[in-house]
């Protein structure tokens, strides 16, 4: 089955849909049984998509988990109330005091904060590594290293990692390979084909796709699925069936949405490339993006999120640019239908293993589903304001 067909059919078993197109929203705390035999049977099958208690999920959760596993791969998918909860719980499911993990330097900032503020307190040590380290990862693996965590492309700076090379070396040393696959969305990058053991996503982003739900997922291989699932139960992780319903609805259009985000973002990035104020386009599909060769080798497409650096400017000019935009609002959680912008002057503060050397600010864009010519016009007048302030300063 081709991907666009899978996007339409994933998770739609009659068992979950009762014969209509979409699964029902099954809200529950208590699941009630009429006989001891029924109750015992449910308990016996509690790890096998059988309703026993609301926290362990209802049919809506089972439908969404199935859909994610069918799309991304793996043996099962655990659900969390946010992408951050998916990351922290996936890690905590496999570490104990005295262990060591390797974390990519370009990780999402709350992932770093979790390592520095929670794992450190529990006696789990983190070493940050250069996202472009490739085979060099081997030198950082210690006897107590249990997880090598990747995020590709990296948050803000967009470095694409050599996932299969890092995975192969990690496995040689019995380390678990975890990937934050939010940008790939389980659509444009298939983690389990490249040696990943556990793939985490902020479903908040492209899976939900409409900026109205927080949700996290972690899909795992056969080997790690039971431990991930059991720990998610032990930690009391659960998600709302209403949110899961919206996420299932989001999935049905993710194919066409991503194609449009991709097409518009490429047009904007190409336009930016010709702007005199722009230094480097950090879009994985551009050869100016670090790790572009791995994007070309391993990904089947891109989306609406990329960054670029400026070759001039100051804080005031950047502020004039950002304040002057009409269609691009400032906001963090990308992946919805709307365009977003972030101006960043302090990449240094979220890196420790690598040095960020760009002299001028970085701008991250999420290109939404608006008409792309309106977006380019918006950016053009933003640059006019930017240049006015720069000329006056
Ligand atoms: C947004 C994001 C997260 C966190 O997701 P939340 O649902 O906001 O907690 C994790 N990783 C990446 C790469 C993200 O962009």
CSV table of C-alpha atoms and ligand atoms in Angstrom, one decimal:
chain,number,residue,atom,x,y,z
A,1,UNK,CA,0.0,0.0,0.0
A,2,UNK,CA,1.3,3.4,-0.9
A,3,UNK,CA,1.7,6.1,1.8
A,4,UNK,CA,-1.3,8.3,0.7
A,5,UNK,CA,-3.6,5.3,0.8
A,6,UNK,CA,-2.3,4.3,4.3
A,7,UNK,CA,-2.9,7.8,5.5
A,8,UNK,CA,-6.6,7.3,4.7
A,9,UNK,CA,-7.0,3.8,6.0
A,10,UNK,CA,-4.6,3.7,9.1
A,11,UNK,CA,-6.3,2.7,12.3
A,12,UNK,CA,-9.8,2.4,10.8
A,13,UNK,CA,-10.6,-1.1,11.9
A,14,UNK,CA,-14.4,-1.8,12.2
A,15,UNK,CA,-13.7,-2.7,15.8
A,16,UNK,CA,-12.9,1.0,16.5
A,17,UNK,CA,-15.3,2.6,14.0
A,18,UNK,CA,-18.5,0.5,14.6
A,19,UNK,CA,-19.0,0.6,10.8
A,20,UNK,CA,-18.9,4.4,10.3
A,21,UNK,CA,-15.9,6.2,8.8
A,22,UNK,CA,-14.3,7.6,11.9
A,23,UNK,CA,-13.7,5.9,15.3
A,24,UNK,CA,-16.1,7.2,18.0
A,25,UNK,CA,-14.9,9.4,20.9
A,26,UNK,CA,-15.1,7.0,23.8
A,27,UNK,CA,-14.9,8.9,27.0
A,28,UNK,CA,-14.3,6.8,30.1
A,29,UNK,CA,-12.9,6.4,33.5
A,30,UNK,CA,-14.5,3.2,34.7
A,31,UNK,CA,-15.0,0.3,32.4
A,32,UNK,CA,-17.9,-1.9,33.8
A,33,UNK,CA,-18.1,-5.7,33.7
A,34,UNK,CA,-21.1,-7.8,34.3
A,35,UNK,CA,-19.4,-11.0,35.2
A,36,UNK,CA,-16.2,-12.1,36.9
A,37,UNK,CA,-15.2,-14.0,33.8
A,38,UNK,CA,-15.6,-10.8,31.7
A,39,UNK,CA,-13.5,-8.8,34.1
A,40,UNK,CA,-10.8,-11.5,34.3
A,41,UNK,CA,-10.7,-11.7,30.5
A,42,UNK,CA,-10.2,-7.9,30.2
A,43,UNK,CA,-7.4,-8.0,32.8
A,44,UNK,CA,-5.7,-10.8,31.0
A,45,UNK,CA,-5.8,-8.8,27.7
A,46,UNK,CA,-5.0,-5.4,29.2
A,47,UNK,CA,-1.9,-5.0,27.1
A,48,UNK,CA,-3.7,-6.1,24.0
A,49,UNK,CA,-6.0,-3.2,23.2
A,50,UNK,CA,-8.8,-4.2,25.5
A,51,UNK,CA,-10.6,-1.7,27.7
A,52,UNK,CA,-10.0,-2.3,31.4
A,53,UNK,CA,-9.7,1.2,32.8
A,54,UNK,CA,-9.9,4.7,31.3
A,55,UNK,CA,-6.3,5.6,32.0
A,56,UNK,CA,-5.1,2.7,29.9
A,57,UNK,CA,-7.0,4.0,26.9
A,58,UNK,CA,-10.4,3.4,25.2
A,59,UNK,CA,-11.1,2.5,21.6
A,60,UNK,CA,-10.3,6.0,20.4
A,61,UNK,CA,-6.7,5.7,21.8
A,62,UNK,CA,-6.4,2.2,20.3
A,63,UNK,CA,-7.4,3.6,16.9
A,64,UNK,CA,-4.9,6.4,17.1
A,65,UNK,CA,-2.1,4.1,18.3
A,66,UNK,CA,-2.8,1.7,15.4
A,67,UNK,CA,-2.8,4.6,12.9
A,68,UNK,CA,0.6,5.9,14.2
A,69,UNK,CA,2.2,2.4,14.2
A,70,UNK,CA,0.9,1.8,10.6
A,71,UNK,CA,2.3,5.1,9.4
A,72,UNK,CA,5.6,5.4,11.3
A,73,UNK,CA,6.3,1.7,11.8
A,74,UNK,CA,7.3,-0.2,14.9
A,75,UNK,CA,5.4,-2.6,17.1
A,76,UNK,CA,3.3,-0.2,19.1
A,77,UNK,CA,2.8,3.4,20.0
A,78,UNK,CA,2.5,4.9,23.5
A,79,UNK,CA,0.5,8.1,23.9
A,80,UNK,CA,1.4,11.1,26.1
A,81,UNK,CA,-0.3,14.5,26.8
A,82,UNK,CA,2.5,16.4,25.0
A,83,UNK,CA,5.5,15.9,22.8
A,84,UNK,CA,7.7,16.9,25.8
A,85,UNK,CA,6.0,14.2,28.0
A,86,UNK,CA,6.7,11.6,25.2
A,87,UNK,CA,10.4,12.5,25.2
A,88,UNK,CA,10.9,12.6,29.0
A,89,UNK,CA,8.9,9.4,29.5
A,90,UNK,CA,10.6,7.5,26.7
A,91,UNK,CA,14.0,8.4,28.3
A,92,UNK,CA,12.9,7.6,31.9
A,93,UNK,CA,11.6,4.2,30.8
A,94,UNK,CA,15.1,3.0,30.1
A,95,UNK,CA,17.5,4.8,32.5
A,96,UNK,CA,18.5,4.3,36.1
A,97,UNK,CA,20.8,6.2,38.5
A,98,UNK,CA,24.4,5.8,37.4
A,99,UNK,CA,23.6,5.6,33.7
A,100,UNK,CA,24.8,7.9,31.0
A,101,UNK,CA,23.0,9.2,27.9
A,102,UNK,CA,24.3,11.0,24.7
A,103,UNK,CA,22.1,13.9,23.7
A,104,UNK,CA,22.3,15.8,20.4
A,105,UNK,CA,23.4,19.4,20.9
A,106,UNK,CA,20.7,20.7,18.6
A,107,UNK,CA,17.9,19.1,20.7
A,108,UNK,CA,14.6,20.9,21.4
A,109,UNK,CA,15.3,23.2,24.3
A,110,UNK,CA,12.9,21.5,26.9
A,111,UNK,CA,14.7,18.2,26.1
A,112,UNK,CA,18.0,19.8,27.2
A,113,UNK,CA,16.3,21.2,30.3
A,114,UNK,CA,15.0,17.8,31.2
A,115,UNK,CA,18.5,16.3,31.0
A,116,UNK,CA,20.1,19.2,32.9
A,117,UNK,CA,17.4,19.6,35.6
A,118,UNK,CA,15.7,16.3,36.1
A,119,UNK,CA,18.0,13.5,34.9
A,120,UNK,CA,21.0,15.2,36.5
A,121,UNK,CA,19.2,15.2,39.9
A,122,UNK,CA,18.5,11.5,39.5
A,123,UNK,CA,22.1,10.7,38.9
A,124,UNK,CA,21.8,10.2,35.1
A,125,UNK,CA,24.6,12.0,33.3
A,126,UNK,CA,24.2,13.6,29.9
A,127,UNK,CA,26.9,14.3,27.3
A,128,UNK,CA,25.9,16.6,24.5
A,129,UNK,CA,27.3,15.8,21.0
A,130,UNK,CA,27.7,17.6,17.7
A,131,UNK,CA,24.7,16.7,15.5
A,132,UNK,CA,27.1,16.2,12.6
A,133,UNK,CA,29.4,13.8,14.6
A,134,UNK,CA,28.5,10.8,12.5
A,135,UNK,CA,30.8,7.8,13.2
A,136,UNK,CA,32.6,10.0,15.8
A,137,UNK,CA,29.8,9.1,18.2
A,138,UNK,CA,31.8,6.0,19.1
A,139,UNK,CA,34.4,7.9,21.0
A,140,UNK,CA,31.7,9.4,23.3
A,141,UNK,CA,30.1,6.0,24.3
A,142,UNK,CA,31.0,5.0,27.8
A,143,UNK,CA,30.4,1.6,29.5
A,144,UNK,CA,27.3,3.0,31.2
A,145,UNK,CA,25.8,4.7,28.1
A,146,UNK,CA,22.3,3.4,27.6
A,147,UNK,CA,20.7,5.9,25.2
A,148,UNK,CA,21.9,7.8,22.1
A,149,UNK,CA,19.2,10.4,21.5
A,150,UNK,CA,18.9,12.1,18.1
A,151,UNK,CA,16.8,14.9,16.7
A,152,UNK,CA,17.0,15.3,12.9
A,153,UNK,CA,16.8,18.0,11.6
A,154,UNK,CA,17.8,19.8,14.9
A,155,UNK,CA,15.6,22.4,16.5
A,156,UNK,CA,16.2,26.0,15.3
A,157,UNK,CA,19.5,25.3,13.5
A,158,UNK,CA,18.2,22.4,11.3
A,159,UNK,CA,21.3,20.1,11.1
A,160,UNK,CA,20.4,16.8,9.5
A,161,UNK,CA,22.0,13.8,11.2
A,162,UNK,CA,23.5,10.6,9.7
A,163,UNK,CA,20.9,8.5,11.5
A,164,UNK,CA,22.0,5.0,10.1
A,165,UNK,CA,25.7,5.5,10.9
A,166,UNK,CA,25.0,6.7,14.5
A,167,UNK,CA,22.4,3.9,15.0
A,168,UNK,CA,24.8,1.2,13.8
A,169,UNK,CA,27.5,2.3,16.2
A,170,UNK,CA,25.1,2.7,19.1
A,171,UNK,CA,23.8,-0.8,18.6
A,172,UNK,CA,27.3,-2.2,18.5
A,173,UNK,CA,27.6,-0.9,22.1
A,174,UNK,CA,24.0,-2.1,23.1
A,175,UNK,CA,22.7,1.5,23.3
A,176,UNK,CA,19.1,2.3,22.6
A,177,UNK,CA,18.6,4.7,19.7
A,178,UNK,CA,15.9,7.3,20.3
A,179,UNK,CA,14.9,9.9,17.7
A,180,UNK,CA,12.8,13.0,18.0
A,181,UNK,CA,11.0,12.6,14.6
A,182,UNK,CA,8.7,15.6,14.8
A,183,UNK,CA,9.9,17.3,11.7
A,184,UNK,CA,9.8,14.1,9.6
A,185,UNK,CA,6.3,13.5,11.1
A,186,UNK,CA,6.5,9.8,10.5
A,187,UNK,CA,5.7,10.6,6.8
A,188,UNK,CA,8.9,12.0,5.3
A,189,UNK,CA,11.3,10.0,7.4
A,190,UNK,CA,10.8,6.3,8.4
A,191,UNK,CA,12.9,5.9,11.5
A,192,UNK,CA,12.8,2.1,11.8
A,193,UNK,CA,14.4,1.8,8.3
A,194,UNK,CA,17.4,3.6,9.6
A,195,UNK,CA,18.1,1.8,12.9
A,196,UNK,CA,16.0,3.8,15.3
A,197,UNK,CA,14.6,1.9,18.3
A,198,UNK,CA,12.1,4.4,19.6
A,199,UNK,CA,10.7,7.3,17.6
A,200,UNK,CA,9.2,10.2,19.5
A,201,UNK,CA,6.9,12.9,18.0
A,202,UNK,CA,5.2,16.0,19.2
A,203,UNK,CA,2.0,15.1,17.5
A,204,UNK,CA,1.0,18.6,18.5
A,205,UNK,CA,2.7,19.7,15.3
A,206,UNK,CA,1.9,18.1,11.9
A,207,UNK,CA,-0.1,15.1,13.0
A,208,UNK,CA,-2.7,17.3,14.7
A,209,UNK,CA,-2.0,20.0,12.2
A,210,UNK,CA,-4.4,22.6,13.3
A,211,UNK,CA,-2.8,24.2,16.4
A,212,UNK,CA,-5.5,23.1,18.8
A,213,UNK,CA,-4.2,20.0,20.6
A,214,UNK,CA,-1.2,19.0,22.7
A,215,UNK,CA,-0.2,15.4,22.1
A,216,UNK,CA,2.9,13.2,22.1
A,217,UNK,CA,3.7,9.7,20.7
A,218,UNK,CA,6.5,7.2,21.1
A,219,UNK,CA,6.6,4.2,18.7
A,220,UNK,CA,9.0,1.4,19.4
A,221,UNK,CA,10.4,-1.7,17.9
A,222,UNK,CA,9.3,-5.2,19.1
A,223,UNK,CA,12.3,-5.3,21.4
A,224,UNK,CA,11.5,-2.2,23.3
A,225,UNK,CA,7.8,-1.8,23.0
A,226,UNK,CA,6.8,-3.9,26.1
A,227,UNK,CA,9.1,-1.8,28.4
A,228,UNK,CA,8.0,1.5,26.9
A,229,UNK,CA,4.3,0.6,27.2
A,230,UNK,CA,4.6,-0.7,30.7
A,231,UNK,CA,6.5,2.3,31.9
A,232,UNK,CA,4.0,4.6,30.3
A,233,UNK,CA,1.3,2.9,32.4
A,234,UNK,CA,3.4,3.0,35.5
A,235,UNK,CA,3.9,6.7,35.1
A,236,UNK,CA,0.1,7.2,34.7
A,237,UNK,CA,0.4,8.7,31.2
A,238,UNK,CA,-3.0,9.2,29.5
A,239,UNK,CA,-4.6,11.3,26.8
A,240,UNK,CA,-8.0,12.7,26.1
A,241,UNK,CA,-10.2,10.9,23.6
A,242,UNK,CA,-11.4,14.2,22.2
A,243,UNK,CA,-7.8,15.2,21.5
A,244,UNK,CA,-7.1,11.8,20.0
A,245,UNK,CA,-10.1,12.2,17.7
A,246,UNK,CA,-8.7,15.5,16.5
A,247,UNK,CA,-5.3,13.9,15.9
A,248,UNK,CA,-6.9,11.1,13.9
A,249,UNK,CA,-8.7,13.8,11.8
A,250,UNK,CA,-5.4,15.5,11.3
A,251,UNK,CA,-3.8,12.4,10.0
A,252,UNK,CA,-6.3,12.1,7.1
A,253,UNK,CA,-5.0,15.2,5.5
A,254,UNK,CA,-1.3,15.1,6.5
A,255,UNK,CA,-0.2,13.9,3.1
A,256,UNK,CA,-1.7,16.9,1.1
A,257,UNK,CA,-0.9,19.4,3.9
A,258,UNK,CA,2.8,18.4,3.9
A,259,UNK,CA,3.0,18.6,0.1
A,260,UNK,CA,1.6,22.1,0.1
A,261,UNK,CA,3.7,23.2,3.1
A,262,UNK,CA,6.8,21.8,1.3
A,263,UNK,CA,6.0,23.5,-2.0
A,264,UNK,CA,5.3,26.9,-0.5
A,265,UNK,CA,8.3,26.7,1.9
A,266,UNK,CA,10.7,25.9,-1.0
A,267,UNK,CA,9.3,28.9,-2.9
A,268,UNK,CA,9.8,31.2,0.0
A,269,UNK,CA,13.3,29.8,0.8
A,270,UNK,CA,14.4,30.3,-2.9
A,271,UNK,CA,13.1,33.9,-2.8
A,272,UNK,CA,15.0,34.5,0.5
A,273,UNK,CA,18.1,33.1,-1.1
A,274,UNK,CA,18.1,36.1,-3.5
A,275,UNK,CA,17.6,38.7,-0.7
A,276,UNK,CA,20.6,40.9,0.0
A,277,UNK,CA,20.0,40.7,3.8
A,278,UNK,CA,20.1,36.8,3.9
A,279,UNK,CA,23.2,34.9,4.7
A,280,UNK,CA,22.5,31.1,4.9
A,281,UNK,CA,19.3,29.2,4.2
A,282,UNK,CA,19.0,26.4,6.8
A,283,UNK,CA,16.4,24.3,4.9
A,284,UNK,CA,17.3,20.6,4.7
A,285,UNK,CA,16.6,20.6,1.0
A,286,UNK,CA,19.3,23.3,0.4
A,287,UNK,CA,22.9,22.3,0.1
A,288,UNK,CA,23.7,25.2,2.5
A,289,UNK,CA,22.0,23.3,5.3
A,290,UNK,CA,24.5,21.2,7.4
A,291,UNK,CA,23.8,17.5,6.7
A,292,UNK,CA,21.9,18.2,3.5
A,293,UNK,CA,23.5,15.0,2.0
A,294,UNK,CA,21.7,12.9,4.7
A,295,UNK,CA,18.4,14.7,3.9
A,296,UNK,CA,18.8,13.8,0.2
A,297,UNK,CA,19.7,10.2,1.1
A,298,UNK,CA,17.1,9.4,3.8
A,299,UNK,CA,14.1,11.7,3.5
A,300,UNK,CA,11.2,11.6,1.0
A,301,UNK,CA,10.2,15.2,1.4
A,302,UNK,CA,10.3,18.4,3.5
A,303,UNK,CA,7.7,20.6,5.1
A,304,UNK,CA,7.0,24.2,6.1
A,305,UNK,CA,9.6,24.7,8.8
A,306,UNK,CA,13.1,26.1,8.1
A,307,UNK,CA,15.5,28.8,9.3
A,308,UNK,CA,17.8,31.3,7.8
A,309,UNK,CA,20.5,33.6,9.1
A,310,UNK,CA,21.0,37.3,8.3
A,311,UNK,CA,24.2,38.9,7.1
A,312,UNK,CA,23.4,42.3,8.8
A,313,UNK,CA,21.0,43.7,11.3
A,314,UNK,CA,20.6,44.4,15.0
A,315,UNK,CA,18.0,43.8,17.7
A,316,UNK,CA,16.0,46.9,16.7
A,317,UNK,CA,15.9,46.1,13.0
A,318,UNK,CA,14.9,42.5,13.8
A,319,UNK,CA,12.1,43.8,16.0
A,320,UNK,CA,10.9,46.1,13.3
A,321,UNK,CA,10.8,43.2,10.8
A,322,UNK,CA,8.9,40.9,13.3
A,323,UNK,CA,6.5,43.5,14.4
A,324,UNK,CA,5.8,44.6,10.9
A,325,UNK,CA,4.7,41.2,9.5
A,326,UNK,CA,0.9,40.7,9.0
A,327,UNK,CA,0.6,37.0,8.0
A,328,UNK,CA,3.5,35.7,10.1
A,329,UNK,CA,2.6,35.8,13.8
A,330,UNK,CA,5.3,35.0,16.4
A,331,UNK,CA,4.7,31.6,18.0
A,332,UNK,CA,6.5,28.5,19.0
A,333,UNK,CA,4.4,25.4,18.1
A,334,UNK,CA,4.6,25.0,14.3
A,335,UNK,CA,2.9,22.4,12.1
A,336,UNK,CA,-0.6,24.1,12.0
A,337,UNK,CA,-2.1,25.6,8.9
A,338,UNK,CA,-0.9,29.1,9.8
A,339,UNK,CA,2.5,30.8,9.1
A,340,UNK,CA,4.7,31.6,12.0
A,341,UNK,CA,8.0,33.5,12.6
A,342,UNK,CA,10.6,33.5,15.4
A,343,UNK,CA,13.6,35.8,15.6
A,344,UNK,CA,16.5,34.4,17.6
A,345,UNK,CA,19.6,36.3,18.7
A,346,UNK,CA,20.8,33.8,21.3
A,347,UNK,CA,21.5,30.4,19.7
A,348,UNK,CA,24.6,30.2,21.9
A,349,UNK,CA,22.5,29.8,25.0
A,350,UNK,CA,21.0,26.5,23.8
A,351,UNK,CA,24.3,24.9,22.6
A,352,UNK,CA,27.2,23.5,24.6
A,353,UNK,CA,29.0,20.9,22.5
A,354,UNK,CA,29.2,23.1,19.4
A,355,UNK,CA,29.8,26.8,18.8
A,356,UNK,CA,27.3,28.9,17.0
A,357,UNK,CA,29.4,31.4,15.1
A,358,UNK,CA,26.8,33.4,13.1
A,359,UNK,CA,27.2,37.1,13.9
A,360,UNK,CA,23.7,38.2,13.1
A,361,UNK,CA,20.3,37.0,14.1
A,362,UNK,CA,18.6,33.8,12.9
A,363,UNK,CA,15.0,33.7,11.8
A,364,UNK,CA,12.8,30.6,11.8
A,365,UNK,CA,9.8,30.5,9.6
A,366,UNK,CA,6.9,28.1,9.5
A,367,UNK,CA,5.3,28.4,6.1
A,368,UNK,CA,1.5,27.8,6.4
A,369,UNK,CA,-1.2,27.1,3.9
A,370,UNK,CA,-1.9,30.8,2.9
A,371,UNK,CA,-1.2,31.9,-0.7
A,372,UNK,CA,2.6,31.9,-1.0
A,373,UNK,CA,2.7,35.2,-2.9
A,374,UNK,CA,0.9,36.9,0.0
A,375,UNK,CA,3.6,35.5,2.3
A,376,UNK,CA,6.5,36.7,0.2
A,377,UNK,CA,4.9,40.1,-0.1
A,378,UNK,CA,4.6,40.2,3.7
A,379,UNK,CA,8.3,39.3,4.1
A,380,UNK,CA,9.3,41.9,1.5
A,381,UNK,CA,7.7,44.7,3.4
A,382,UNK,CA,9.2,43.3,6.6
A,383,UNK,CA,12.6,43.7,5.1
A,384,UNK,CA,11.8,47.3,4.1
A,385,UNK,CA,11.1,48.1,7.7
A,386,UNK,CA,14.2,46.2,8.8
A,387,UNK,CA,16.3,48.2,6.4
A,388,UNK,CA,14.8,51.6,7.4
A,389,UNK,CA,15.6,50.9,11.1
A,390,UNK,CA,19.1,49.7,10.1
A,391,UNK,CA,19.8,52.8,8.0
A,392,UNK,CA,18.7,55.1,10.9
A,393,UNK,CA,20.8,53.4,13.5
B,1,LIG,C1,7.3,21.1,19.8
B,1,LIG,C2,8.3,20.1,19.8
B,1,LIG,C3,8.4,19.2,20.9
B,1,LIG,C4,7.5,19.3,22.1
B,1,LIG,O1,6.2,19.1,21.8
B,1,LIG,P1,5.0,19.7,22.8
B,1,LIG,O2,3.8,18.9,22.4
B,1,LIG,O3,5.0,21.1,22.6
B,1,LIG,O4,5.5,19.3,24.2
B,1,LIG,C5,9.4,18.2,20.9
B,1,LIG,N1,10.3,18.2,19.9
B,1,LIG,C6,10.2,19.0,18.8
B,1,LIG,C7,11.2,18.9,17.8
B,1,LIG,C8,9.3,20.0,18.8
B,1,LIG,O5,9.3,20.9,17.8
